[in-house]
Short mmCIF file of C-alpha atoms in Angstrom, two decimals:
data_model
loop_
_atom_site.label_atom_id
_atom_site.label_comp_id
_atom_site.label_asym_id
_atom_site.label_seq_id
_atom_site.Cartn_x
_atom_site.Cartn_y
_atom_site.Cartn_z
CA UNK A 22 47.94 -87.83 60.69
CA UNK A 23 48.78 -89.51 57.44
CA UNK A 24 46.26 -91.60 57.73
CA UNK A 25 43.66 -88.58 57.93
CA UNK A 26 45.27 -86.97 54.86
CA UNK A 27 45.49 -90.36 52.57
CA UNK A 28 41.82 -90.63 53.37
CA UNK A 29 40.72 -87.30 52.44
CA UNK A 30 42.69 -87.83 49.62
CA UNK A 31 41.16 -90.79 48.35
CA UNK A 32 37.29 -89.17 49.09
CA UNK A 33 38.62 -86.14 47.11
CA UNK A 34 39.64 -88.29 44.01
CA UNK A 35 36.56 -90.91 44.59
CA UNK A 36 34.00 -88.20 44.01
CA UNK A 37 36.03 -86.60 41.36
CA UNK A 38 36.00 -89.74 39.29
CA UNK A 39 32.58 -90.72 40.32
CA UNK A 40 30.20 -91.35 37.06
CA UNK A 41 26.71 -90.71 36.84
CA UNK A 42 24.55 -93.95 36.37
CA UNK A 43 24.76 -95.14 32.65
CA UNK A 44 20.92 -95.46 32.24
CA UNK A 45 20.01 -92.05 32.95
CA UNK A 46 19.09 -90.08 29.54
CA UNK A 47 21.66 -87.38 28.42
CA UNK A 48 21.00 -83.87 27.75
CA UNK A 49 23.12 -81.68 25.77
CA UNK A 50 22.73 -77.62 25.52
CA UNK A 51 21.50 -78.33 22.07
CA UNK A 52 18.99 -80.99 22.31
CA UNK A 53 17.74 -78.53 25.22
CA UNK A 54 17.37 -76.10 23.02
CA UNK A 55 15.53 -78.12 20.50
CA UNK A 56 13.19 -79.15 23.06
CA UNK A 57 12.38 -75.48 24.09
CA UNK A 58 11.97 -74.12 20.61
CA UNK A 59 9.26 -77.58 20.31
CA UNK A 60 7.04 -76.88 23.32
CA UNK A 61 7.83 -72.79 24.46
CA UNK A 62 3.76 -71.48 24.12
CA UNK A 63 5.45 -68.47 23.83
CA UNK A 64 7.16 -69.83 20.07
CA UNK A 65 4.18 -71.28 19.76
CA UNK A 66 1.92 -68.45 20.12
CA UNK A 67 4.53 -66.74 17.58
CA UNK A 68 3.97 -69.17 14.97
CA UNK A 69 0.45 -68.96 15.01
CA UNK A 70 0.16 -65.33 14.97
CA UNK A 71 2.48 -65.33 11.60
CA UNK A 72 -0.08 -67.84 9.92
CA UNK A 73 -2.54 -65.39 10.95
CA UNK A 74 -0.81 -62.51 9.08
CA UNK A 75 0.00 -64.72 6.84
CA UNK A 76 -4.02 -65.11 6.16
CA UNK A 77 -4.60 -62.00 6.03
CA UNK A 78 -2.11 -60.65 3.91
CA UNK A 79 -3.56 -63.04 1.44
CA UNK A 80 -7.05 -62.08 1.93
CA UNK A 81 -5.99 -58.15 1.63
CA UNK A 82 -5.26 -58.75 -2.15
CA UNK A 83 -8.97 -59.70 -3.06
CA UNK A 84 -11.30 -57.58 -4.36
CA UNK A 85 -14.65 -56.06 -2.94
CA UNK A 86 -17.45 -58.96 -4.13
CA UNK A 87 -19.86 -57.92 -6.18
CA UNK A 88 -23.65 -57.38 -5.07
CA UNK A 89 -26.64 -59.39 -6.57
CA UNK A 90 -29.69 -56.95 -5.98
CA UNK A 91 -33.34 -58.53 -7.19
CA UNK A 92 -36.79 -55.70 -6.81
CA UNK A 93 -40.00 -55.38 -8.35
CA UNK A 94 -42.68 -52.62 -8.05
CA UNK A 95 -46.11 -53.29 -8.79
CA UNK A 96 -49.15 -50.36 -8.98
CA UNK A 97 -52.75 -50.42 -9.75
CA UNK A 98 -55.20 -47.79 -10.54
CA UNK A 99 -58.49 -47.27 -12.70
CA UNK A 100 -58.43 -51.29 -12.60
CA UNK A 101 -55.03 -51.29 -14.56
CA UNK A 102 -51.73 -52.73 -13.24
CA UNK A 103 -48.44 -52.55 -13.65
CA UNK A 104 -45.19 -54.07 -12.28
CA UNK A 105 -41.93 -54.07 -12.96
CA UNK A 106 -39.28 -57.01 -11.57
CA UNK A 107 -35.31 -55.65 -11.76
CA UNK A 108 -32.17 -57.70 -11.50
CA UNK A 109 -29.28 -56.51 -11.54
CA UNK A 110 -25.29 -56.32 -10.27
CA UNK A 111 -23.18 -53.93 -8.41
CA UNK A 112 -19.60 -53.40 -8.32
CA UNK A 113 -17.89 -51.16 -5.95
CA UNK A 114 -15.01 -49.37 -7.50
CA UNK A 115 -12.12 -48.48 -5.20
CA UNK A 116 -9.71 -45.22 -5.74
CA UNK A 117 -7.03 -45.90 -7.43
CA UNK A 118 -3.73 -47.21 -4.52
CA UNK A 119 -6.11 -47.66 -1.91
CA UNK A 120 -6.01 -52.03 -2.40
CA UNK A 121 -2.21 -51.81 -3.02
CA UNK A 122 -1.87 -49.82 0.61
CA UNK A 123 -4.15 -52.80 2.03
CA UNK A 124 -1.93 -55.34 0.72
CA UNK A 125 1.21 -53.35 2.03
CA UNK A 126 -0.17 -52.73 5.12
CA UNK A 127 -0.97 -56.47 5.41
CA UNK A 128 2.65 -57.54 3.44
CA UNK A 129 4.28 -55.38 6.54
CA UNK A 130 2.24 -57.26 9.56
CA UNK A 131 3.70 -60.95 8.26
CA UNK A 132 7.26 -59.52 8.21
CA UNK A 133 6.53 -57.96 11.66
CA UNK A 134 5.18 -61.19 13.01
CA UNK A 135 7.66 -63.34 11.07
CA UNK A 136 10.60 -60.75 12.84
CA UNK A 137 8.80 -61.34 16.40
CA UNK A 138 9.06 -65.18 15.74
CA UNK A 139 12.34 -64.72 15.40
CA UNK A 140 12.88 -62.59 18.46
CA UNK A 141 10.67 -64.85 20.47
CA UNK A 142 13.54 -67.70 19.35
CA UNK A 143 15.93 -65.76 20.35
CA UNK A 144 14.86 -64.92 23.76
CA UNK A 145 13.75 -68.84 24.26
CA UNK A 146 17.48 -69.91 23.48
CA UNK A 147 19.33 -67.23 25.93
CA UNK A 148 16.86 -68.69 28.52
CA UNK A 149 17.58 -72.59 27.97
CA UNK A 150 21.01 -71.62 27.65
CA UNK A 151 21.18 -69.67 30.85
CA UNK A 152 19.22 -72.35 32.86
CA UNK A 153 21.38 -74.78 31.35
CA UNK A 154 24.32 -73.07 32.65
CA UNK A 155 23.02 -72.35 36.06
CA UNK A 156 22.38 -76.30 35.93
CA UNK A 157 25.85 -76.77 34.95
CA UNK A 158 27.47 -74.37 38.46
CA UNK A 159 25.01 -76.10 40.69
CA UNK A 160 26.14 -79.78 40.00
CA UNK A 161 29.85 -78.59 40.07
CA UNK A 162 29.14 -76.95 43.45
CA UNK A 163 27.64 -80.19 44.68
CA UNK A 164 29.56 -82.43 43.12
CA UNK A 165 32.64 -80.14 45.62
CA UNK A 166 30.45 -80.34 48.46
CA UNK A 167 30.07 -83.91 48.26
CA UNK A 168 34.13 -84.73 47.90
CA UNK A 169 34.39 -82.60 51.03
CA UNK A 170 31.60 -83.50 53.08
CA UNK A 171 33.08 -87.29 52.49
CA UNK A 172 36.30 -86.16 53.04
CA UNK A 173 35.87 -85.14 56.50
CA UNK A 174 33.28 -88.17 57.30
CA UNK A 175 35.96 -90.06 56.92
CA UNK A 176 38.54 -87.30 58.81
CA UNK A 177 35.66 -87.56 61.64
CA UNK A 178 35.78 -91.27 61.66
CA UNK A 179 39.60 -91.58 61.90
CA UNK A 180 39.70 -88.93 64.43
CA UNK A 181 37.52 -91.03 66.83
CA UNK A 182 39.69 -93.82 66.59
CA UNK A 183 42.50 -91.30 67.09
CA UNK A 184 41.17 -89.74 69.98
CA UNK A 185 40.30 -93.06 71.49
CA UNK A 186 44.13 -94.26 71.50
CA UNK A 187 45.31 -90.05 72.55
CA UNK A 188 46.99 -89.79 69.07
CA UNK A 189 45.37 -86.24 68.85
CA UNK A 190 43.60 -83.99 71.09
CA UNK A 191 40.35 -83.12 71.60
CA UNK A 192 40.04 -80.06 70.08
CA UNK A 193 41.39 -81.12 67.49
CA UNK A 194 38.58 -83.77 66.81
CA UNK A 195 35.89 -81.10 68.26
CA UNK A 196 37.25 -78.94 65.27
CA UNK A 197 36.77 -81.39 62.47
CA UNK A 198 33.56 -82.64 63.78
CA UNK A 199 32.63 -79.25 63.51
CA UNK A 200 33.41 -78.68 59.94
CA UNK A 201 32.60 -81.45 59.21
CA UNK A 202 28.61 -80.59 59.99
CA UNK A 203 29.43 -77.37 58.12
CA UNK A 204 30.68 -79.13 55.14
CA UNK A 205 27.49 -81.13 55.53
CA UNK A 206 24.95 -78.27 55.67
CA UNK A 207 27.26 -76.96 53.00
CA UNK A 208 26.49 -80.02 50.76
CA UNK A 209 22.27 -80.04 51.55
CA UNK A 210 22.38 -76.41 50.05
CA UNK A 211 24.14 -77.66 47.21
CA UNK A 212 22.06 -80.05 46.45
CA UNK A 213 18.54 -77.91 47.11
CA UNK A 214 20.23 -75.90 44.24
CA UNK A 215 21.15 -78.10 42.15
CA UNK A 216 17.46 -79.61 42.10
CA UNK A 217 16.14 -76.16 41.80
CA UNK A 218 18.17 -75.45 39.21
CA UNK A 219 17.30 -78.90 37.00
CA UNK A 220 13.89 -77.74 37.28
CA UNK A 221 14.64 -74.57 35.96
CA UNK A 222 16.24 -75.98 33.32
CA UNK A 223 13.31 -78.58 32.78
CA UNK A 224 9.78 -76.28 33.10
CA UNK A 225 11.74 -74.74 29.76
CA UNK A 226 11.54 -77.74 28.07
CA UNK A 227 8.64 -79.78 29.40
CA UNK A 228 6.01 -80.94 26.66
CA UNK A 229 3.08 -80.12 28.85
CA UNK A 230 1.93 -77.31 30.55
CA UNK A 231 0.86 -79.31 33.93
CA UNK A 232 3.43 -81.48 34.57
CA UNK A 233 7.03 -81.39 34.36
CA UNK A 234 9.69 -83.85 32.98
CA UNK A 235 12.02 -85.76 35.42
CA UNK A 236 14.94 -83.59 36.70
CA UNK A 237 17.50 -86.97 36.64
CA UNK A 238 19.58 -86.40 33.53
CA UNK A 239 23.10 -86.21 32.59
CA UNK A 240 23.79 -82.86 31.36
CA UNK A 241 26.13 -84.00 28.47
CA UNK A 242 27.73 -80.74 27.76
CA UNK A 243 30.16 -78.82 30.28
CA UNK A 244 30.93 -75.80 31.08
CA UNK A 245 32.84 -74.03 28.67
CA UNK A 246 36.82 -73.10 28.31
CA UNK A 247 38.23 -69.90 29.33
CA UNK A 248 38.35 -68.83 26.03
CA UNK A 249 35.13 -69.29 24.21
CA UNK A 250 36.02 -67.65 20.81
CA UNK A 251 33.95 -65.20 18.66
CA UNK A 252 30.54 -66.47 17.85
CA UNK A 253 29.91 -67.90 13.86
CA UNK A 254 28.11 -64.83 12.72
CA UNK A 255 31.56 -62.34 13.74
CA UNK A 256 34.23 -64.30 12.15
CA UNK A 257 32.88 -63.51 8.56
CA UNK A 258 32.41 -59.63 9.56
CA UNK A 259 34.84 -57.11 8.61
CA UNK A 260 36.97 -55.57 11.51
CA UNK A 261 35.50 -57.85 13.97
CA UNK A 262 37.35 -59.17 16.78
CA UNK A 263 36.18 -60.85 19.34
CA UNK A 264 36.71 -60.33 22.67
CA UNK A 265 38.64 -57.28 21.81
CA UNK A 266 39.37 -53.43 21.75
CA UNK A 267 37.31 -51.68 18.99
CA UNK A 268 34.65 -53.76 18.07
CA UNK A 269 31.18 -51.70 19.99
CA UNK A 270 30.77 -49.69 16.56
CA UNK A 271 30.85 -53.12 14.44
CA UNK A 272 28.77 -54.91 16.88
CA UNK A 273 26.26 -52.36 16.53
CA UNK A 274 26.04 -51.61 13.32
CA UNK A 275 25.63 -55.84 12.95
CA UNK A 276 23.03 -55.51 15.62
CA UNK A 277 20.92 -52.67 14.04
CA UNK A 278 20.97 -55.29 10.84
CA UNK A 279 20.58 -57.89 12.52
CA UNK A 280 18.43 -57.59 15.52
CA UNK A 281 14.74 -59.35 14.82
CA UNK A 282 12.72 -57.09 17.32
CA UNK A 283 13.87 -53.78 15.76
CA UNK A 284 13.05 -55.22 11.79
CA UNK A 285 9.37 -55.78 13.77
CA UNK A 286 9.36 -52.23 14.70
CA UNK A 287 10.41 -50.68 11.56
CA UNK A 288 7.87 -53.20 9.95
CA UNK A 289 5.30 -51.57 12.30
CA UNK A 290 5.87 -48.11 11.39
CA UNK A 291 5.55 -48.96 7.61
CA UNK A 292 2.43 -50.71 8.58
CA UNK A 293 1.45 -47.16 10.23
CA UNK A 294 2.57 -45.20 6.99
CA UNK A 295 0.74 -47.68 4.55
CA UNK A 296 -2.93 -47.19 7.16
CA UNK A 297 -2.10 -43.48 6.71
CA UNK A 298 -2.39 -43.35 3.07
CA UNK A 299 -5.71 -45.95 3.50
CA UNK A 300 -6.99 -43.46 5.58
CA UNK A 301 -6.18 -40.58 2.98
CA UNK A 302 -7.36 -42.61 0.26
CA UNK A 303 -11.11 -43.37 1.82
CA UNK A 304 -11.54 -39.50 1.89
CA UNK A 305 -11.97 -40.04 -1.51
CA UNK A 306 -15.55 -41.18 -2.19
CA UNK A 307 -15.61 -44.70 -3.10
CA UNK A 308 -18.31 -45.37 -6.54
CA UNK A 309 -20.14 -48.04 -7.12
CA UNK A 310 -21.90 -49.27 -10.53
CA UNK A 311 -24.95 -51.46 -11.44
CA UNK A 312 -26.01 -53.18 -14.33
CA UNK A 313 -29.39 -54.72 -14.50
CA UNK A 314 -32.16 -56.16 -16.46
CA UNK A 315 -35.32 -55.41 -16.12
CA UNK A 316 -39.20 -56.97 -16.90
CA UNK A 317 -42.29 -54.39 -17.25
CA UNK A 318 -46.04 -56.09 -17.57
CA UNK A 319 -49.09 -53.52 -18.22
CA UNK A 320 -52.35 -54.90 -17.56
CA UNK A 321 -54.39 -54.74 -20.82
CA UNK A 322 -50.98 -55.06 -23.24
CA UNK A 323 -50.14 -58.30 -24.35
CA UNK A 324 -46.12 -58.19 -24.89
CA UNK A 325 -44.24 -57.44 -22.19
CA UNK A 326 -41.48 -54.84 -21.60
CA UNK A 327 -38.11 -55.86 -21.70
CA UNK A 328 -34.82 -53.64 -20.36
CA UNK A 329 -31.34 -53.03 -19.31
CA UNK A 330 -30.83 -50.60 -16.26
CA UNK A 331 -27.72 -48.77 -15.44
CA UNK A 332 -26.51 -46.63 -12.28
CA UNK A 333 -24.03 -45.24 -10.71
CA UNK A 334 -23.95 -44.30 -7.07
CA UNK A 335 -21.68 -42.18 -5.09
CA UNK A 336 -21.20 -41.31 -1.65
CA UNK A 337 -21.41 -37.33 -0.57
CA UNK A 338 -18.38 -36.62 2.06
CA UNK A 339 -20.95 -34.42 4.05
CA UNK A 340 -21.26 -35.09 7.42
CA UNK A 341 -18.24 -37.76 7.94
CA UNK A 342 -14.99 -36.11 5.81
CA UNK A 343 -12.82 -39.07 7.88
CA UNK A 344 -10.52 -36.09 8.75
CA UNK A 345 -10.07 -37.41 12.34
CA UNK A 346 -9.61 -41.16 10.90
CA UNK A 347 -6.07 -39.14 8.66
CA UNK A 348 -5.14 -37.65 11.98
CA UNK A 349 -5.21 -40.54 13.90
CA UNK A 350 -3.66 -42.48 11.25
CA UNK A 351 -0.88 -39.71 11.13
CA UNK A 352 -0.18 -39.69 14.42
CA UNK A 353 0.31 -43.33 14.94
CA UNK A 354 2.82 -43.56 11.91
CA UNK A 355 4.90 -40.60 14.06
CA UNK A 356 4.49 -42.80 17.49
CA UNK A 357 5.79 -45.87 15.38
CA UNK A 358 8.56 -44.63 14.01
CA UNK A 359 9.47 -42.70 17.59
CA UNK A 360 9.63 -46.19 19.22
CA UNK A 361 11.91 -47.55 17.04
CA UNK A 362 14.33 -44.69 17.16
CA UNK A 363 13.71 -45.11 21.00
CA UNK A 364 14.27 -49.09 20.56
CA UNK A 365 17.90 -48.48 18.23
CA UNK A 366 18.70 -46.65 20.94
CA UNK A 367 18.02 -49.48 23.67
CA UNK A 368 19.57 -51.47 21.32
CA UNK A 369 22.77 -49.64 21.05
CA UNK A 370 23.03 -49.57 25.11
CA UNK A 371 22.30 -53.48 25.28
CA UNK A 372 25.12 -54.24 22.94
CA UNK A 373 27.70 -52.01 25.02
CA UNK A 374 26.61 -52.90 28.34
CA UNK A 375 26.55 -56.71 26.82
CA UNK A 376 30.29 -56.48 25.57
CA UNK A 377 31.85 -54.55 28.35
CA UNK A 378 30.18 -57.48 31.25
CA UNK A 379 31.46 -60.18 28.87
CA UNK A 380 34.97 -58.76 28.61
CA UNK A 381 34.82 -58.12 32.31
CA UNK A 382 33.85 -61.65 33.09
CA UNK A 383 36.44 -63.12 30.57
CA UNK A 384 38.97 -60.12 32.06
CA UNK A 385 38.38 -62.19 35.63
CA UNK A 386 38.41 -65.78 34.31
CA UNK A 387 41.77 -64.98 32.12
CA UNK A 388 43.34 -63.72 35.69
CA UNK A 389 42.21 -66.87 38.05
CA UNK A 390 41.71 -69.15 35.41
CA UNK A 391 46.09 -69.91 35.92
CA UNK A 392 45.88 -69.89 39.53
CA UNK A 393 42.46 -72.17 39.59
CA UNK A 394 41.90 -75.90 38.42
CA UNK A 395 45.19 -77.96 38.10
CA UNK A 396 46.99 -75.44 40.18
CA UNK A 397 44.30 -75.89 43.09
CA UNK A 398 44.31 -79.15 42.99
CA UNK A 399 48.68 -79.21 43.09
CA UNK A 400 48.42 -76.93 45.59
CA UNK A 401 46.01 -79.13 47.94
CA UNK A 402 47.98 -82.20 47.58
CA UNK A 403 51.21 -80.20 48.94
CA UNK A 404 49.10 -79.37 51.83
CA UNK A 405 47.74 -82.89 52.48
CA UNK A 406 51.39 -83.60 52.57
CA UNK A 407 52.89 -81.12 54.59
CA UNK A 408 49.83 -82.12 57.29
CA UNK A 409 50.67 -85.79 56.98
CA UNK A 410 54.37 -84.79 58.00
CA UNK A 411 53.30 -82.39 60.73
CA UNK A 412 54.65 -79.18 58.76
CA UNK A 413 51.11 -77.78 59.04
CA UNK A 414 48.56 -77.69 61.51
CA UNK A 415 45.03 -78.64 61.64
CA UNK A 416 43.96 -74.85 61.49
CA UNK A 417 45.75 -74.73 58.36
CA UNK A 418 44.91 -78.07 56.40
CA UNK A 419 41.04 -76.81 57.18
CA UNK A 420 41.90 -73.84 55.67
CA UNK A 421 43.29 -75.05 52.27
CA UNK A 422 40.02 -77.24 52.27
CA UNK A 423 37.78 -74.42 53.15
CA UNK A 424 39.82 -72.29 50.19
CA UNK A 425 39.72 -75.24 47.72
CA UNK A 426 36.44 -75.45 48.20
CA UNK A 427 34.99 -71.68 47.88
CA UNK A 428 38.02 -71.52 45.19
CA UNK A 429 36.21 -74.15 43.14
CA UNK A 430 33.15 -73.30 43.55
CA UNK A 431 33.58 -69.33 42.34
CA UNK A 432 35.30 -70.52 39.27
CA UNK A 433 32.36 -73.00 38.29
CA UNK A 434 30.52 -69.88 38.68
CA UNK A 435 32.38 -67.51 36.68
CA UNK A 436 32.35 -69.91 33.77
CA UNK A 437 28.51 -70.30 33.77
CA UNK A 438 28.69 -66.67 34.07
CA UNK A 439 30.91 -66.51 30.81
CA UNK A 440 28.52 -69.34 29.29
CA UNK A 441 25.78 -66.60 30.20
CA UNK A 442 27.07 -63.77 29.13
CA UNK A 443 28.43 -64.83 25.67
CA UNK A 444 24.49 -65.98 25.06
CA UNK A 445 23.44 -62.63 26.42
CA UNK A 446 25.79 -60.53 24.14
CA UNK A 447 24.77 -62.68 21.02
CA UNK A 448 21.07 -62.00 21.84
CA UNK A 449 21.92 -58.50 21.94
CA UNK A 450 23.27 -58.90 18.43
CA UNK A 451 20.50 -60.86 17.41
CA UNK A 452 22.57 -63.29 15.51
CA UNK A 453 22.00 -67.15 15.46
CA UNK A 454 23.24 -68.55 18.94
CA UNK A 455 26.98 -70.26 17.59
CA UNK A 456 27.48 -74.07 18.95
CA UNK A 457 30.41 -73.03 20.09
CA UNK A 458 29.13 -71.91 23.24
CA UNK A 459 29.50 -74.78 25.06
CA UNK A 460 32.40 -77.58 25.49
CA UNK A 461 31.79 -80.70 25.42
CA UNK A 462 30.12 -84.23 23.82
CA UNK A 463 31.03 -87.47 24.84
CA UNK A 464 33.89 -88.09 26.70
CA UNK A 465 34.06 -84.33 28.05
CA UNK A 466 34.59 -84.61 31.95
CA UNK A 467 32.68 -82.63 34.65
CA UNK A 468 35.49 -81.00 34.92
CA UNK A 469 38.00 -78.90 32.55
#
């Protein structure tokens, strides 16, 4: 019986040590990140459609072009003729505030795209951050089923030899062979997810849109402390605390400053506002003048005729008065500003609900987090030990295994779940994503 327990000892601590191979490329939370923001179509997509606003807000400041008109009449009668060539220029004159609404209107759609690039950030880094995370819990779980599934290969293989000489019965070795195939189907789904969950992690950040980038990387960073801290933008803030009692009503308030999709909204209803009053102001007939000069020949006269022209032309608001174009108009400024009332309100709920799960999840960690890690790990060595001097039975030793394990594993979880939710509630702020988030760098172990 010692000899089983010194060996699952020494698989527990071999895995625990192991290293990943030195030539495989590291990956930090950051550098993922990077990546994302580099090749996301959906940033991408956002970039372009800000240079597009950009454009136009540009071309909204010119003025109408001018018109270059050339005619010429020509009549006969009695045997006389006469023509008459004109060349001249017209200007179109708009009311006065209808060009300044244009350039508004257009000023407004590059701070609403410029806001949705922002947003689209946002939501790019809560995703790599979450995969990276989920990557994170699914190589600790694996990296548990593999010390136990080694563990009891080698319980398995000293048990035969046991059994051979009658040191311990067969159920006994029946037992451990059968947890030890458990362990071992255990340690395949473990592995499934943590593959699944690398190329989660990697479709985010691949450079191409058909392929994706090899899965076999050392994720640099770890998963993060119990206690994570407040994130960069809250420590400057008045009254903030972080986690704490108190805070929703300054986390909102920093949110409805701060968040990037709601400045897009607002930025969309003064886009509405700003096509209302172009709407109001093409109601107003829009002149236009001409200046010309003008050649007259008369058949018979010698010298010719030489002229200026002038005109002035005006559109009659007769049959189209553009009174359903103002109605329209008017009734998509309301519908604008009604969805971003409705979005402050979403916005409100998302920072609450956001808080209260990451208070809940840091609640849970700060209760396990002094019965977990070192303590587990005490705890199963005083097991192996009271096996290995026959104060415990085999039931019981693959018990403590069986709760070391799911114990382990549940607290990986709960820290990528902390890892997740801190990204989450800073997305709900809409503040810049702190580096704080993580734990790690070089010489951080797999293991806190």
């Amino acid at each position: 019986m010692r000899a089983l327990a010194a060996l699952f000892a020494v698989g527990l601590a071999g895995a625990a040590n192991a290293q990943q191979p030195p030539t495989l490329p590291r990956l930090t939370l950051q550098q993922a990140i990077d990546a994302a923001q580099r090749h996301q179509p959906d940033i991408i997509a956002a970039r372009e459609a800000l240079a597009a606003a950009t454009a136009r807000e540009r071309q909204a400041g010119a003025y109408p072009n001018p018109t270059l008109s050339y005619g010429r009449e020509q009549t006969s009668a009695a045997g006389e003729t006469s023509s008459q060539n004109i060349a001249a220029v017209e200007q179109r004159l708009e009311p006065g505030g209808l060009r300044g609404a244009r350039a508004d209107a257009a000023r407004f759609r590059r701070e609403a795209a410029a806001a949705r690039l922002s947003a689209v950030v946002t939501q790019v880094e809560y995703e790599t951050t979450r995969a990276y995370a989920m990557a994170l819990a699914a190589d600790r779980r694996a990296q548990l089923a593999e010390q136990a599934t080694e563990a009891f290969a080698q319980a398995r293989s000293v048990s035969e030899r046991r059994l051979a000489s009658g040191d311990v019965s067969g159920y006994v070795h029946r037992r451990i062979r059968l947890e030890a195939a458990r362990y071992a189907g255990l340690r395949g789904e473990a592995l499934l997810a943590k593959r699944a969950a690398r190329f989660a992690l990697v479709s985010l950040i691949s450079g191409t849109a058909d392929s994706i980038g090899s899965i076999d990387v050392v994720l640099a960073d770890t998963l993060p402390p119990v206690s994570l801290g407040a994130p960069a933008s809250l420590t400057g803030a008045p009254n903030a605390s972080f986690p704490g009692e108190g805070v929703p009503d300054t986390l909102i308030r920093l949110a409805l400053r701060s968040r990037t999709d709601l400045r897009a909204l607002v930025r969309d209803a003064e886009v509405a506002r700003a096509e209302s009053r172009i709407a109001a102001g093409e109601r107003v007939p829009t002149p236009a003048l001409s200046i010309g000069y003008k050649t007259e020949r008369v058949t018979g006269v010698a010298e010719q005729g030489n002229g200026f022209t002038a005109g002035v032309w005006i559109p009659l608001p007769v049959w189209d008065r553009r009174a359903g174009t103002v109605a329209a108009a008017n009734a998509e400024s309301r519908r604008r500003v009604a969805e971003t009332d409705a979005l402050r309100r979403r916005v409100v709920r998302e920072v609450a609900e956001a808080h209260d799960a990451y208070q809940s999840v840091m609640a849970q960690l700060a209760l396990l987090a002094p019965e977990l890690g070192g303590e587990t790990r005490i705890a199963m060595r005083a097991v192996q030990v009271a096996y290995a001097e026959g104060e415990a039975t085999v039931i019981e030793w693959l018990d403590a295994v069986r709760a070391y394990h799911e114990a382990e594993s549940s607290f990986a979880a709960l820290r990528a779940e902390a890892m997740i939710r801190r990204a989450a509630l800073v997305r709900a702020l809409g503040v810049p994503l702190a580096p704080s988030t993580i734990h790690g760098g070089a010489g951080a172990s797999a293991r806190d």
